[in-house]
Short mmCIF file of C-alpha atoms in Angstrom, two decimals:
data_model
loop_
_atom_site.label_atom_id
_atom_site.label_comp_id
_atom_site.label_asym_id
_atom_site.label_seq_id
_atom_site.Cartn_x
_atom_site.Cartn_y
_atom_site.Cartn_z
CA MET A 452 57.17 -77.61 -3.79
CA THR A 453 56.26 -76.68 -0.24
CA VAL A 454 57.21 -73.25 1.07
CA ALA A 455 57.00 -72.32 4.74
CA LEU A 456 56.67 -68.70 5.83
CA MET A 457 57.67 -67.93 9.38
CA TRP A 458 56.57 -64.77 11.18
CA GLU A 459 57.97 -64.07 14.65
CA ALA A 460 57.33 -61.13 16.96
CA ARG A 461 58.20 -60.22 20.53
CA ALA A 462 55.55 -58.39 22.49
CA VAL A 463 56.13 -55.48 24.78
CA PRO A 464 56.66 -57.04 28.25
CA GLY A 465 53.37 -58.20 29.73
CA ARG A 466 51.47 -58.07 26.42
CA GLY A 467 52.30 -61.56 25.15
CA GLY A 468 48.71 -62.74 25.51
CA GLU A 469 47.47 -59.81 23.47
CA LEU A 470 50.02 -60.47 20.74
CA LEU A 471 49.09 -64.16 20.66
CA ALA A 472 45.38 -63.29 20.33
CA TRP A 473 46.16 -60.71 17.65
CA ALA A 474 48.18 -63.19 15.59
CA ARG A 475 45.50 -65.89 15.86
CA HIS A 476 42.84 -63.52 14.56
CA GLN A 477 44.74 -62.33 11.49
CA GLU A 478 42.95 -63.51 8.36
CA LEU A 479 44.91 -64.19 5.19
CA PRO A 480 43.31 -63.63 1.76
CA LEU A 481 44.33 -67.18 0.74
CA ARG A 482 44.20 -70.32 2.85
CA PRO A 483 47.57 -72.03 3.42
CA LEU A 484 47.99 -75.81 3.44
CA ARG A 485 48.66 -75.52 7.16
CA ARG A 486 49.00 -72.78 9.74
CA GLU A 487 50.41 -73.12 13.24
CA THR A 488 50.78 -70.54 16.00
CA LEU A 489 53.35 -71.06 18.75
CA ARG A 490 54.54 -69.09 21.75
CA ALA A 491 57.80 -68.92 23.70
CA PRO A 492 59.28 -67.21 26.74
CA GLN A 493 59.84 -63.45 26.62
CA ASP A 494 56.35 -62.93 25.13
CA ARG A 495 57.36 -64.22 21.69
CA VAL A 496 54.85 -65.47 19.12
CA LEU A 497 55.65 -67.51 16.01
CA VAL A 498 53.27 -68.19 13.13
CA ILE A 499 54.25 -70.70 10.44
CA THR A 500 52.22 -71.12 7.26
CA TRP A 501 52.85 -73.82 4.66
CA TRP A 502 52.05 -73.28 0.97
CA ASP A 503 52.10 -75.35 -2.20
CA ALA A 504 54.06 -72.78 -4.18
CA ALA A 505 57.41 -71.88 -5.66
CA TYR A 506 59.98 -70.39 -3.29
CA ASP A 507 59.69 -66.93 -4.84
CA ALA A 508 55.87 -66.96 -5.18
CA GLU A 509 53.99 -63.94 -3.94
CA LEU A 510 52.23 -65.20 -0.82
CA PRO A 511 50.18 -63.43 1.85
CA GLU A 512 51.92 -62.79 5.15
CA LEU A 513 50.81 -61.51 8.51
CA PRO A 514 51.18 -57.75 8.80
CA GLU A 515 53.11 -55.75 11.36
CA PRO A 516 51.14 -55.50 14.62
CA GLU A 517 49.84 -52.15 15.81
CA ASP A 518 52.25 -49.70 17.41
CA GLY A 519 52.88 -50.35 21.08
CA LEU A 520 52.21 -54.11 20.91
CA VAL A 521 55.66 -55.32 19.84
CA ALA A 522 59.07 -54.60 21.34
CA ARG A 523 60.92 -54.80 18.01
CA ALA A 524 60.29 -55.24 14.31
CA VAL A 525 58.75 -58.53 13.21
CA HIS A 526 61.19 -61.15 11.92
CA ARG A 527 60.24 -63.04 8.76
CA TRP A 528 61.83 -66.07 7.13
CA ARG A 529 60.99 -68.17 4.08
CA PHE A 530 62.02 -71.81 3.67
CA GLU A 531 61.43 -74.44 1.04
CA SER A 532 61.19 -78.17 1.61
CA ALA A 533 64.51 -79.96 1.24
CA GLU A 534 64.78 -82.25 -1.75
CA GLY A 535 63.57 -85.75 -0.91
CA ASP A 536 61.68 -84.85 2.26
CA GLU A 537 58.25 -84.91 0.57
CA ASP A 538 58.49 -88.70 0.22
CA ARG A 539 59.49 -89.47 3.81
CA GLY A 540 56.07 -89.46 5.47
CA ASP A 541 55.84 -92.03 8.28
CA ASP A 542 58.73 -94.08 6.91
CA ARG A 543 60.94 -92.45 9.54
CA ASP A 544 59.61 -94.91 12.12
CA ASP A 545 61.23 -97.72 10.11
CA GLU A 546 64.60 -95.97 10.30
CA ARG A 547 64.37 -95.94 14.11
CA GLY A 548 63.51 -99.61 14.20
CA GLU A 549 59.92 -99.11 15.31
#
């Protein structure tokens, strides 16, 4: 099963670049299958990590940033792959007629 952990924070106004750099430099004790860092308006940063694990597995997550860097508490979500999606791969092109 694939589990995705999502970590999202909003920087104090004007410190979005610092938060983005901070998130990119956070090391995890285990290496995920995939890790992606995204940004959005209002100085928001999102980090998604994918793991080959059970939904309730104990997995490493990014910590809370230092005081004064974020405007609110970090939001965290955990998702598991939907049944049947693992097999889809590039077959979706066929469904669109491509």
